[in-house]
CSV table of C-alpha atoms in Angstrom, one decimal:
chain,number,residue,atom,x,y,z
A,11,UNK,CA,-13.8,-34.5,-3.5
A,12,UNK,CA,-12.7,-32.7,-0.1
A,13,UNK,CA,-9.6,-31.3,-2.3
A,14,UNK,CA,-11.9,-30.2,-5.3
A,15,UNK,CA,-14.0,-28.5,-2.5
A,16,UNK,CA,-11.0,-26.4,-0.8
A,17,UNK,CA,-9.6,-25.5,-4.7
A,18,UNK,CA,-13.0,-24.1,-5.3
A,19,UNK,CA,-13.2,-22.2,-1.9
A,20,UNK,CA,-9.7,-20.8,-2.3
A,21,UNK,CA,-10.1,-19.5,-5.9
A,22,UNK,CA,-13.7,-17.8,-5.1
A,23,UNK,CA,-12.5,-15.9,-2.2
A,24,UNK,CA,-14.3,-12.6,-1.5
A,25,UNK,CA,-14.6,-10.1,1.4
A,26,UNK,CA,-17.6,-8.2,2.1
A,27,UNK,CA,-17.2,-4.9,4.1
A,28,UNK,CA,-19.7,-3.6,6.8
A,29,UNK,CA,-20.4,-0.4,8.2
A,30,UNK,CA,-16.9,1.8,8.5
A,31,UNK,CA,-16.8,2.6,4.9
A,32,UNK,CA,-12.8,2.0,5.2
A,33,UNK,CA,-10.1,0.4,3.1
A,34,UNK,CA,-11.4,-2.9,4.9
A,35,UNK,CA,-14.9,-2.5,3.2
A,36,UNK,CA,-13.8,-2.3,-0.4
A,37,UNK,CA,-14.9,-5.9,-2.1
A,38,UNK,CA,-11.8,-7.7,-3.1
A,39,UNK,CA,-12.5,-10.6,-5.6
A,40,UNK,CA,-9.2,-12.7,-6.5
A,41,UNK,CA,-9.2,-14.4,-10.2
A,42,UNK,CA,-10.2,-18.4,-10.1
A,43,UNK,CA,-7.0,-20.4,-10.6
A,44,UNK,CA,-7.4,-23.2,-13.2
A,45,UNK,CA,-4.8,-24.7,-12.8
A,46,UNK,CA,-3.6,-26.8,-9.2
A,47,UNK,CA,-0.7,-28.9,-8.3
A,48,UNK,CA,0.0,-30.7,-5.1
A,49,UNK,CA,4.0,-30.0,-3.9
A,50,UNK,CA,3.9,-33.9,-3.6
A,51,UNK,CA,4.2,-33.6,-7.4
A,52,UNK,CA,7.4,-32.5,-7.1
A,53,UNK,CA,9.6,-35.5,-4.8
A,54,UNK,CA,8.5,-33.2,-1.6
A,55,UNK,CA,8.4,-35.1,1.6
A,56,UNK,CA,6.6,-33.9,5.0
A,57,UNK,CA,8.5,-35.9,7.5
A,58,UNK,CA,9.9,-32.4,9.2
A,59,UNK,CA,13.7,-33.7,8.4
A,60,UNK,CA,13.9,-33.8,4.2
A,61,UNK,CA,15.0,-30.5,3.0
A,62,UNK,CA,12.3,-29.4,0.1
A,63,UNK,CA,13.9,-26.0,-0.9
A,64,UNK,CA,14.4,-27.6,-4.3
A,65,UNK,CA,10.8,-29.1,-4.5
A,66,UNK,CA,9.4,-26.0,-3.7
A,67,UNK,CA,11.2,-23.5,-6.8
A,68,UNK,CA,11.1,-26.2,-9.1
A,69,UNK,CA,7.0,-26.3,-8.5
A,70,UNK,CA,6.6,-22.8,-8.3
A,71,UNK,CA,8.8,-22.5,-11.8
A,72,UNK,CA,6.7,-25.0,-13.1
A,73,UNK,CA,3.4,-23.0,-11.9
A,74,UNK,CA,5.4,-19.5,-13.4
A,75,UNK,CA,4.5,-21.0,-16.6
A,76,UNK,CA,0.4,-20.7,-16.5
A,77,UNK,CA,0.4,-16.8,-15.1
A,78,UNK,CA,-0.8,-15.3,-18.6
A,79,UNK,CA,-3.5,-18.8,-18.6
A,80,UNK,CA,-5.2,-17.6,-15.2
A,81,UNK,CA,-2.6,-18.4,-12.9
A,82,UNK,CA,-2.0,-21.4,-10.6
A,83,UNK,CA,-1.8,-22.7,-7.3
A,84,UNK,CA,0.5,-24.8,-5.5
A,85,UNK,CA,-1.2,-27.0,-2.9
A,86,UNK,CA,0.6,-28.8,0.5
A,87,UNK,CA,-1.1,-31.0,2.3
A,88,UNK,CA,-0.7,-32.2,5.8
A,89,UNK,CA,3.1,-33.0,6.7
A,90,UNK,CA,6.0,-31.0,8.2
A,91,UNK,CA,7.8,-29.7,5.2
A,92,UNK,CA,11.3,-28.3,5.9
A,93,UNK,CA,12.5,-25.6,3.7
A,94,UNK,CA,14.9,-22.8,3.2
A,95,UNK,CA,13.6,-19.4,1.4
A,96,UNK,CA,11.8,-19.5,-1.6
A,97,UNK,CA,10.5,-17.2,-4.2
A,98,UNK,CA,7.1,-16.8,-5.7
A,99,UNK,CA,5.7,-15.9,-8.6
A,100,UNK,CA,2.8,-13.2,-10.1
A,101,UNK,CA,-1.0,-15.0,-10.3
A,102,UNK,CA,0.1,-17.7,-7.8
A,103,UNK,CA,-1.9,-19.0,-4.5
A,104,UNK,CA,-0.1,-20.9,-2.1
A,105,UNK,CA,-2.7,-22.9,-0.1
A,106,UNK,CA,-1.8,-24.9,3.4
A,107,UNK,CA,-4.4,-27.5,3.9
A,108,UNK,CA,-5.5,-28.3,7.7
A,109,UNK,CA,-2.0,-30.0,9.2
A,110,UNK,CA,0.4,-28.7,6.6
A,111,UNK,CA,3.3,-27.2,8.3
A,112,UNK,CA,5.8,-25.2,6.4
A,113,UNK,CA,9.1,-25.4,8.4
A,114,UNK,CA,11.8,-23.2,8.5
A,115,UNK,CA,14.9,-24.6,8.3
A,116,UNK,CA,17.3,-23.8,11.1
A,117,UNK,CA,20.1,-24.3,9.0
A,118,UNK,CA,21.2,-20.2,7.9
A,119,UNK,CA,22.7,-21.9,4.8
A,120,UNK,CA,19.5,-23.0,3.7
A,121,UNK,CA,18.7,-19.6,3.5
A,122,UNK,CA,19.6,-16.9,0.9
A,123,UNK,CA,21.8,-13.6,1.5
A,124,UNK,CA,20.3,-10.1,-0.3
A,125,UNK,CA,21.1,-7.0,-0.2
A,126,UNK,CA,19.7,-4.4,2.2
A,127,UNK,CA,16.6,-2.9,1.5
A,128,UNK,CA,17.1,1.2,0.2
A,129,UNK,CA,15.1,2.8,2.5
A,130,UNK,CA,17.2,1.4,5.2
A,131,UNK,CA,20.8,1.5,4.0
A,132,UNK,CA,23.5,-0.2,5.6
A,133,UNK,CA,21.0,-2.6,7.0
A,134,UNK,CA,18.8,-3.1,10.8
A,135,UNK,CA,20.4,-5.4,12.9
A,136,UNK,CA,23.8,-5.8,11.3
A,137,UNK,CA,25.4,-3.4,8.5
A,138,UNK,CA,25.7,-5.2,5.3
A,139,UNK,CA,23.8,-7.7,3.7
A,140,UNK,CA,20.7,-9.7,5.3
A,141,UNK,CA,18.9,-13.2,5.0
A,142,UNK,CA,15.8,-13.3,2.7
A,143,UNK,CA,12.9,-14.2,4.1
A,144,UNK,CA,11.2,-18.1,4.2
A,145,UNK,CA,8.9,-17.2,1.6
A,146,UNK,CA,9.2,-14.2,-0.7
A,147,UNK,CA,7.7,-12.1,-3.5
A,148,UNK,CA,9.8,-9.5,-5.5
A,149,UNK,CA,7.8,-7.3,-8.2
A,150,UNK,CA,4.7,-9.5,-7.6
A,151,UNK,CA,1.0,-9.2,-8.7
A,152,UNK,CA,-2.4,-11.5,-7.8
A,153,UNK,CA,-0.5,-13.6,-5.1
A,154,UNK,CA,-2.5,-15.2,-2.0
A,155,UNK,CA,-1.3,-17.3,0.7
A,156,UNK,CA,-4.1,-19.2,2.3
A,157,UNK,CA,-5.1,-22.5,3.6
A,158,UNK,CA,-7.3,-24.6,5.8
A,159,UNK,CA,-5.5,-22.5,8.8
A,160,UNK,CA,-2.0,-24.1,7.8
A,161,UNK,CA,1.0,-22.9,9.3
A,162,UNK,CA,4.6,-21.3,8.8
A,163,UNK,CA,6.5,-22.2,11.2
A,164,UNK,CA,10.1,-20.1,10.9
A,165,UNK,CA,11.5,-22.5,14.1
A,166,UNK,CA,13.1,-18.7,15.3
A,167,UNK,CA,14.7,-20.0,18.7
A,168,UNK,CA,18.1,-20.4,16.8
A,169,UNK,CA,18.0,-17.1,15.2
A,170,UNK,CA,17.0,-15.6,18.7
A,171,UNK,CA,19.9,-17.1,20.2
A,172,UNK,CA,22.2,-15.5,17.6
A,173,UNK,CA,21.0,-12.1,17.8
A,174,UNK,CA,21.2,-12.0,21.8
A,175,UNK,CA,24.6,-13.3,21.4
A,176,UNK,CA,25.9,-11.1,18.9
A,177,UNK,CA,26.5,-14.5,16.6
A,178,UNK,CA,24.7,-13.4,13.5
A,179,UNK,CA,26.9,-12.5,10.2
A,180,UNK,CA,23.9,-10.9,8.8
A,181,UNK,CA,20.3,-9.2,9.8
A,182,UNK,CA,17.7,-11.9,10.7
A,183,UNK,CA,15.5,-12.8,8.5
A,184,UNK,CA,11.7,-12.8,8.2
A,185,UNK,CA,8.8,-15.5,7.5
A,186,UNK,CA,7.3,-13.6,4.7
A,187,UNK,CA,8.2,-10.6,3.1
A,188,UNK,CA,6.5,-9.0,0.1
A,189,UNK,CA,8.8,-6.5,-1.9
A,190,UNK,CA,7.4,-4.4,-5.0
A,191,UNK,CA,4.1,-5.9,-4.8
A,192,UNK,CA,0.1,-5.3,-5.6
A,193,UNK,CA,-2.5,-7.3,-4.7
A,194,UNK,CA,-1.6,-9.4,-2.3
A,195,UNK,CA,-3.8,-11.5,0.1
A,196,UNK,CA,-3.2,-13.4,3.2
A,197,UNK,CA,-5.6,-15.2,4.8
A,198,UNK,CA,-6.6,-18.4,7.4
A,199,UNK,CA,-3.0,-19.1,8.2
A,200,UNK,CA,-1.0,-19.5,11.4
A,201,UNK,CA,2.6,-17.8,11.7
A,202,UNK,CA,5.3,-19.2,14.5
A,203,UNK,CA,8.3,-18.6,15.8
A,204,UNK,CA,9.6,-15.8,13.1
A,205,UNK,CA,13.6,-15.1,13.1
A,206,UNK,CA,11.9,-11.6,13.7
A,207,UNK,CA,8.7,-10.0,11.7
A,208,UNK,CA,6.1,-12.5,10.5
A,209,UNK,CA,4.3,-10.8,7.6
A,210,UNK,CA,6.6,-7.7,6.1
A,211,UNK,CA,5.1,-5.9,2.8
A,212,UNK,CA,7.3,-3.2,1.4
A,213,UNK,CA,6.7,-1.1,-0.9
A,214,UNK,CA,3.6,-2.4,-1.7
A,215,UNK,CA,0.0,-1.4,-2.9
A,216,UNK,CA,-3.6,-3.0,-2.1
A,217,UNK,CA,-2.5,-5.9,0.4
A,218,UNK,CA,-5.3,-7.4,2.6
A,219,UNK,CA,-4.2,-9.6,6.3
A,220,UNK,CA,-7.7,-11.2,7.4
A,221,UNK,CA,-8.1,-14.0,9.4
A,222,UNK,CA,-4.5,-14.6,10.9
A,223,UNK,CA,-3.4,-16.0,13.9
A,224,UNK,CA,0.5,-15.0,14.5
A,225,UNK,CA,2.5,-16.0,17.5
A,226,UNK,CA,5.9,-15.7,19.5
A,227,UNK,CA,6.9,-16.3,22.6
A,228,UNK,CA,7.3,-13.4,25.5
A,229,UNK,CA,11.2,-14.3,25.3
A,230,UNK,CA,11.7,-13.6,21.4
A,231,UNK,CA,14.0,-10.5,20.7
A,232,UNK,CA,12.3,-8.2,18.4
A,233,UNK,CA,9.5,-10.6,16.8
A,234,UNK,CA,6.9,-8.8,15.7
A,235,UNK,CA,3.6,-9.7,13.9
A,236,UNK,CA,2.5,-7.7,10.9
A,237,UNK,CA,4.7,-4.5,9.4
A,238,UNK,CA,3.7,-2.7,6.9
A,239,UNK,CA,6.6,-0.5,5.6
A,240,UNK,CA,6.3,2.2,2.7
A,241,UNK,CA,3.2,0.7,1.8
A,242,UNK,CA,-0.3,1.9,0.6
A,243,UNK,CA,-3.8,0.2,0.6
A,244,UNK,CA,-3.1,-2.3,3.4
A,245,UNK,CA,-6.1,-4.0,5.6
A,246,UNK,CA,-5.6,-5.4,8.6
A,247,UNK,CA,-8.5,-7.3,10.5
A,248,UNK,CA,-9.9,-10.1,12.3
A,249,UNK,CA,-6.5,-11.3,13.1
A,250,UNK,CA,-5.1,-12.4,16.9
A,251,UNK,CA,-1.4,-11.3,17.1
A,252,UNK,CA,0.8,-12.4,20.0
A,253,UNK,CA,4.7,-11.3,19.8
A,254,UNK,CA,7.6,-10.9,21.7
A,255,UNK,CA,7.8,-7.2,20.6
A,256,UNK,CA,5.5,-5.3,18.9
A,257,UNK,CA,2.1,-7.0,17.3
A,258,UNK,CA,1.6,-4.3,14.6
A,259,UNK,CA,4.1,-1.7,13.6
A,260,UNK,CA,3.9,0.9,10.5
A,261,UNK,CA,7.2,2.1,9.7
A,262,UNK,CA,8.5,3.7,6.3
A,263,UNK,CA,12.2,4.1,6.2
A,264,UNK,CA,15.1,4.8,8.2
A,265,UNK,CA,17.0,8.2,8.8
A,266,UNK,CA,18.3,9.7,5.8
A,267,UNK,CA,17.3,6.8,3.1
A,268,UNK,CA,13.6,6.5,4.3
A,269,UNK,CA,13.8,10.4,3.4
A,270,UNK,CA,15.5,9.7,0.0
A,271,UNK,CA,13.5,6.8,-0.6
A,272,UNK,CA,10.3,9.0,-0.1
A,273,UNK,CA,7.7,5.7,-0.2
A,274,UNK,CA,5.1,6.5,2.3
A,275,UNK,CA,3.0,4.1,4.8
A,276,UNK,CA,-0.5,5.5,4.1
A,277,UNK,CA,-4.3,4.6,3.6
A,278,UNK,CA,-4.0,2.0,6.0
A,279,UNK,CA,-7.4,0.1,7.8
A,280,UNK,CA,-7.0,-2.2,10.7
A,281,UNK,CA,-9.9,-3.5,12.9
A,282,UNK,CA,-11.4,-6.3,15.0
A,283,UNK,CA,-7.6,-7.3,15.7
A,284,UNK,CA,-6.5,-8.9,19.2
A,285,UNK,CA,-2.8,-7.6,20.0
A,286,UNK,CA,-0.4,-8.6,22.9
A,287,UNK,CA,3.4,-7.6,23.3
A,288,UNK,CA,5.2,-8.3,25.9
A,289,UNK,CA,8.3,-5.9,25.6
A,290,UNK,CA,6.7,-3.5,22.9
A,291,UNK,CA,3.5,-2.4,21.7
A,292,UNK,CA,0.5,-3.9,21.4
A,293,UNK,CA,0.3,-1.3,18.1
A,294,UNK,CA,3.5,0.5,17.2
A,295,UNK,CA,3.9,3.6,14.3
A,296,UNK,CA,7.5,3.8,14.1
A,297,UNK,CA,10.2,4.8,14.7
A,298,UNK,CA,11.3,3.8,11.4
A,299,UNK,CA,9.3,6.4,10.0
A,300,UNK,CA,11.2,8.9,7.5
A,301,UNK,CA,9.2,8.6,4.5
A,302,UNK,CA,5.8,8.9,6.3
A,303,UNK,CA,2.9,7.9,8.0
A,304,UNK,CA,-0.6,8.8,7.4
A,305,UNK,CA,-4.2,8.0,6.6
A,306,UNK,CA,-4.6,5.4,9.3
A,307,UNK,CA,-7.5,4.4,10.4
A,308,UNK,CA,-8.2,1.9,13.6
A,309,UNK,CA,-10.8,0.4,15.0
A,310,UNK,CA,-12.0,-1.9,17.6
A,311,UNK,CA,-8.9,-3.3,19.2
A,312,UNK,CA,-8.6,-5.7,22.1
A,313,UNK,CA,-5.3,-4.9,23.7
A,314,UNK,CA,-3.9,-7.3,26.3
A,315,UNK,CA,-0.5,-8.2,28.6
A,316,UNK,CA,1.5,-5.8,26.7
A,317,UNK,CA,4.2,-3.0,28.1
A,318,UNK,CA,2.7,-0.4,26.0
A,319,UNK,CA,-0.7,-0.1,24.0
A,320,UNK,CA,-0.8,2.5,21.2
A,321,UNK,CA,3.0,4.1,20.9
A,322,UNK,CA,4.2,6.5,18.1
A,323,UNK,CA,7.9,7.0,18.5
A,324,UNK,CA,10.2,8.8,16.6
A,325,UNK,CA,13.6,11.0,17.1
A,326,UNK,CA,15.6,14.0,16.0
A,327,UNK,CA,17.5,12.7,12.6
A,328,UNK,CA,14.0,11.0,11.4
A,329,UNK,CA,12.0,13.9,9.4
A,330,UNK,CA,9.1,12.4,8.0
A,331,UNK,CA,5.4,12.7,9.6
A,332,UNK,CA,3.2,10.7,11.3
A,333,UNK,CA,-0.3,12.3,11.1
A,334,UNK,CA,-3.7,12.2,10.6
A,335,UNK,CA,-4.2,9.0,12.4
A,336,UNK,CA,-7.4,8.1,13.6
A,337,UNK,CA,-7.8,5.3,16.5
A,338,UNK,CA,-11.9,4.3,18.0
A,339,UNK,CA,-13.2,1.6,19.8
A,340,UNK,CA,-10.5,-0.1,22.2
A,341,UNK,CA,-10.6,-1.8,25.2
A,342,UNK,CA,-7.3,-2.5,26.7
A,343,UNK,CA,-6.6,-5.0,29.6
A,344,UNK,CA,-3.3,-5.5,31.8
A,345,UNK,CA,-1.1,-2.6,29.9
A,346,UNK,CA,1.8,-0.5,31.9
A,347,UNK,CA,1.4,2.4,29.7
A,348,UNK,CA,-1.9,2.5,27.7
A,349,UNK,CA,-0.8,5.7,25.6
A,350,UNK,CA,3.0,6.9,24.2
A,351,UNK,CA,4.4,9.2,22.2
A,352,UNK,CA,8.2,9.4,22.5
A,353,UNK,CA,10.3,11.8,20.2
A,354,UNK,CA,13.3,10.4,22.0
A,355,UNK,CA,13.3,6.8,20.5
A,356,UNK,CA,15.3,4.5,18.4
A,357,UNK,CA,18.9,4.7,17.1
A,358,UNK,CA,20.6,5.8,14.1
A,359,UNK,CA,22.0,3.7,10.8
A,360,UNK,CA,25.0,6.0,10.7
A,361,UNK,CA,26.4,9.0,11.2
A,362,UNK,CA,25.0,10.5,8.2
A,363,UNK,CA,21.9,11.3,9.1
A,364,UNK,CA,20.9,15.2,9.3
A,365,UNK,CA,19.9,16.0,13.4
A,366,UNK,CA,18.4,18.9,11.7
A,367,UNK,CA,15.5,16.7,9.9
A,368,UNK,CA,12.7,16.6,12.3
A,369,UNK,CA,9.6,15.1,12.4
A,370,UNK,CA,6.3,16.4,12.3
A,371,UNK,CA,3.6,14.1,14.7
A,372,UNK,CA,0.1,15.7,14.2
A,373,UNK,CA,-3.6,15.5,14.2
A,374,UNK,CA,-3.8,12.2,16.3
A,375,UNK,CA,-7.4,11.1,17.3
A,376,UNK,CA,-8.0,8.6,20.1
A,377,UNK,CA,-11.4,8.2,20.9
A,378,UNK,CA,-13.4,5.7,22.5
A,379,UNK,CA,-11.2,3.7,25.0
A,380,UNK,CA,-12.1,1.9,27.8
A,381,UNK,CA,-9.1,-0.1,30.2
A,382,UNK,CA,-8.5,-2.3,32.8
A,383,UNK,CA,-5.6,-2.3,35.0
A,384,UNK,CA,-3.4,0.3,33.8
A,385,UNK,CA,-0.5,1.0,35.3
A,386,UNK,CA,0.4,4.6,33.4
A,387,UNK,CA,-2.4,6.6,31.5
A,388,UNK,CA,0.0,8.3,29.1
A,389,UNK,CA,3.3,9.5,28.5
A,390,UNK,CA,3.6,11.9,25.8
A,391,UNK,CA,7.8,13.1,25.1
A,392,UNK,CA,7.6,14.9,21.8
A,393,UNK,CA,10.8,17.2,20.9
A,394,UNK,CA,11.8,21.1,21.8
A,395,UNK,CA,12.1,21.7,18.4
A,396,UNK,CA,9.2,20.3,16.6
A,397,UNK,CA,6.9,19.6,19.7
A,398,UNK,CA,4.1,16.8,18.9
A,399,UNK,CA,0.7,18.9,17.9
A,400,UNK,CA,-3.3,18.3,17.7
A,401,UNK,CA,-3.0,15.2,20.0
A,402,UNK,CA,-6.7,14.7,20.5
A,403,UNK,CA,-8.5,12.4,23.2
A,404,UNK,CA,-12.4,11.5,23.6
A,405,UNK,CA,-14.3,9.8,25.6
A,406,UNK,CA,-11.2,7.7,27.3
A,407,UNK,CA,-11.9,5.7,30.6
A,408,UNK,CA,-8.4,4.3,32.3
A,409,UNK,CA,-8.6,1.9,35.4
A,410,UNK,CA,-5.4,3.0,36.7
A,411,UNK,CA,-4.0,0.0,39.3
A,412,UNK,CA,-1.0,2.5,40.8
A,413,UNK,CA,-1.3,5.1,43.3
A,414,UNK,CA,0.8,7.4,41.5
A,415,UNK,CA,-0.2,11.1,41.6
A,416,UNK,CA,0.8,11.5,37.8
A,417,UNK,CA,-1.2,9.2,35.5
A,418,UNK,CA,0.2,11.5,32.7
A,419,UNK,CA,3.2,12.8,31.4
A,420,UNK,CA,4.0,15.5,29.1
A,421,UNK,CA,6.3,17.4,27.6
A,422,UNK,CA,6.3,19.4,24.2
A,423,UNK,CA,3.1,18.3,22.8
A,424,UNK,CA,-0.2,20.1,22.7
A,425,UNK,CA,-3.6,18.9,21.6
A,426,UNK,CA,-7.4,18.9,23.6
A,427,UNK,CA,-9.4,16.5,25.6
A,428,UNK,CA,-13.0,15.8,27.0
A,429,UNK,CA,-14.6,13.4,28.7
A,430,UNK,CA,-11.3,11.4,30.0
A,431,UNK,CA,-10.5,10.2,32.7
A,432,UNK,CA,-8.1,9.8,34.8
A,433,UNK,CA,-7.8,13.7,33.8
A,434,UNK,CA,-5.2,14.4,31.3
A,435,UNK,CA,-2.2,16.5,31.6
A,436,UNK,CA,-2.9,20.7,31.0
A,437,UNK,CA,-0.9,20.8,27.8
A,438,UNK,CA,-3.8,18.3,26.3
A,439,UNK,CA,-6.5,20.7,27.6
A,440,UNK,CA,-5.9,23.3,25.0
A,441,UNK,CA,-9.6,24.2,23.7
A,442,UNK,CA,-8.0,25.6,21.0
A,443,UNK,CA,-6.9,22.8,19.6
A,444,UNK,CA,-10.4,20.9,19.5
A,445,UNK,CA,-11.2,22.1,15.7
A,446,UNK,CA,-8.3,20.3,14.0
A,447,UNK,CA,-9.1,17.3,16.6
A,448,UNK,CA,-12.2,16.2,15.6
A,449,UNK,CA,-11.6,16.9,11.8
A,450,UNK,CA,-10.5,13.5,11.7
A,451,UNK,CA,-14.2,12.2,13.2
A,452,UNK,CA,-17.3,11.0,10.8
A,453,UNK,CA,-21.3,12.8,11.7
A,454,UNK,CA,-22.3,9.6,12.9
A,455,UNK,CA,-18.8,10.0,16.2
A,456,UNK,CA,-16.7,7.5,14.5
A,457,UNK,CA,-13.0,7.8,13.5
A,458,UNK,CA,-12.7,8.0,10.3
A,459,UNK,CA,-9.5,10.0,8.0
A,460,UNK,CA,-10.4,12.3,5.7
């Protein structure tokens, strides 16, 4: 009966918006799946040492098979199932009951080798080829991943290892990566321990994260939570994101193939999120950034134990945008640098790349913010040639716990202030700039892009 009752909750799910009138507000109702199989069916054994790679394709083969009769879904129960990366499939839900624990295996032959993605080139970490994710979605539609808060668990301390010792043959690999997708949900699941980024959508459309709880340790090279890369339509909220890194990061490309590849990050909605990093930022745009990033709209934030709060970073050889990006409602606690913007950040894939391609960073509102031992208000480092414009603050109350005369640094940006304080560098007092600042605000104060 317990079962019947979780199959009915998982293929009734609905979200409800409130006030913002956001992405996040838009009713999503997912298609009932008729059909349900346990990954028992399948010889699949949860004692944390069988390896159930083979359990787990030959189920979701077998669950391929009912996508044009309403779909399906694959059901684990509690156990520790061990696994190397696996595919899904269109009008599938994969649903982790209370205790279920899918493992990463820590074997890197367990897991598949692919090809780089296109808006990247010769690859991140390591030029060439990389591992695919634990679980995966190429060319998707109607796919959830949900549960009684079940978790993924990618066991990343090897991987981390490997990368800090320059032992890896290949890029690291992620927990779940979405490629070519639409209409994806995830929702009531824990992530651990990812090789490096926990939930990675690319080059998707209309994918909702609610309800998450993702988490690495302080230590962990380059983990971070949720990414969304050349993607559109994505919601972000009521999640609590604790990373090694950064928690949330919006990228789009890299250099001269995110610029070829020409697949922006935009309409994006994120709110009532809790965010810690402990080398990065709490929430990161770039600097991966070449095909774009805009139409963002954030809202009520709890920022916590990170190096940096809100950071958009870029450099020379990038091109792209990030603009129009609209940020209300934060409180920040225990952050070095509550604010960046650094024009001056991030490598290269090559020596291809065009140092005449520079980025445009624009019409940034940040209103609303209220922190707690701060170390730095803001540094803002934008670029001689394409200086960072319309940088917009309102209504900003920093704690600062230094004695430092210079709460704020500038250089090569321009935008207006008012009612902040400690009191913000001159070159973001320019009253002319106020007009295209509050563009980006609703009647009723609220952030809000237009």
């Amino acid at each position: 009966v317990a079962l019947l009752l979780l199959l009915a909750l998982c293929n009734a799910i609905k979200i409800h918006g409130e006030e913002s009138n956001g992405l996040c507000d838009v009713n999503l109702t997912l298609r009932s799946r008729p059909h349900s199989v346990s990954i028992l069916e399948f010889g699949a054994v949860g004692d944390g040492k069988t390896l159930n790679t083979i359990a787990f394709q030959n189920a979701i083969f077998y669950l391929k098979s009912f996508a044009d009769k309403g779909g399906a879904q694959l059901y684990v129960p509690p156990g520790r199932w061990l696994t190397g990366s696996f595919n899904l499939t269109s009008h599938l839900t994969l649903f982790l009951e209370k205790g279920a624990v899918i493992l990463g295996s820590q074997d890197p032959s367990h897991w598949d080798i692919v090809e780089p993605l296109p808006s990247y080139g010769p690859g991140t970490e390591l030029p060439g080829k990389r591992y695919r994710s634990l679980v995966n979605g190429y060319m998707l539609r109607d796919v959830v991943i949900t549960g009684d808060n079940g978790t993924i668990d990618g066991q990343g301390s090897v991987w981390w290892e490997w990368f800090t010792s320059h032992s890896l043959n290949y890029s690291c690999p992620h927990l779940v990566e979405f490629v070519s997708s639409e209409s994806i949900l995830v929702s009531n699941i824990t992530f651990l321990n990812a090789p490096a980024y926990n939930m990675h959508p690319v080059y998707c459309s209309h994918v909702h994260i609610h309800h998450i709880t993702v988490y690495a340790p302080p230590g962990s090279p380059y983990t971070v939570g949720i990414v969304p890369d050349s993607s559109d339509n994505v919601c972000i909220e009521d999640c609590s994101i604790s990373m090694g890194y950064d928690a949330i990061a919006l990228k789009s490309g890299w250099d001269e193939y995110g610029i070829a590849y020409g697949r922006p990050t935009a309409n994006v909605h994120i709110r009532r999120v809790q965010l810690q990093s402990f080398s990065g930022s709490s929430l990161a745009f770039g600097s991966q950034m070449s095909g774009g990033i805009s139409d963002v709209q954030v809202q009520q934030l709890h920022l916590y134990d990170s190096l940096t709060g809100i950071e958009f970073r870029t450099t020379k050889g990038r091109g792209g945008y990030i603009k129009e990006i609209a940020i209300s409602d934060v409180d920040m606690l225990n952050i070095k640098t509550a604010f960046g913007a650094n024009g001056h950040f991030g490598s290269h894939p090559d020596d291809k790349f065009d140092p005449d391609a520079l980025p445009l960073v624009a019409k940034i509102t940040i209103q609303n913010i209220i922190g707690t031992n701060i170390s730095m208000a803001g540094n803002f480092t934008g670029i001689e040639e394409s200086p960072f414009t319309s940088i917009c603050l309102s209504n900003v109350s920093l704690s600062i716990n230094s004695a430092s005369s210079s709460p704020w640094q500038c250089s090569y940006v321009s935008g207006f202030s008012e009612s902040v304080f400690p009191e913000p560098c001159s070159e973001l007092n320019n009253p002319d700039a106020s007009s295209s600042c509050f563009s980006l605000l609703k009647p009723n104060g609220r952030a809000a892009v237009l």
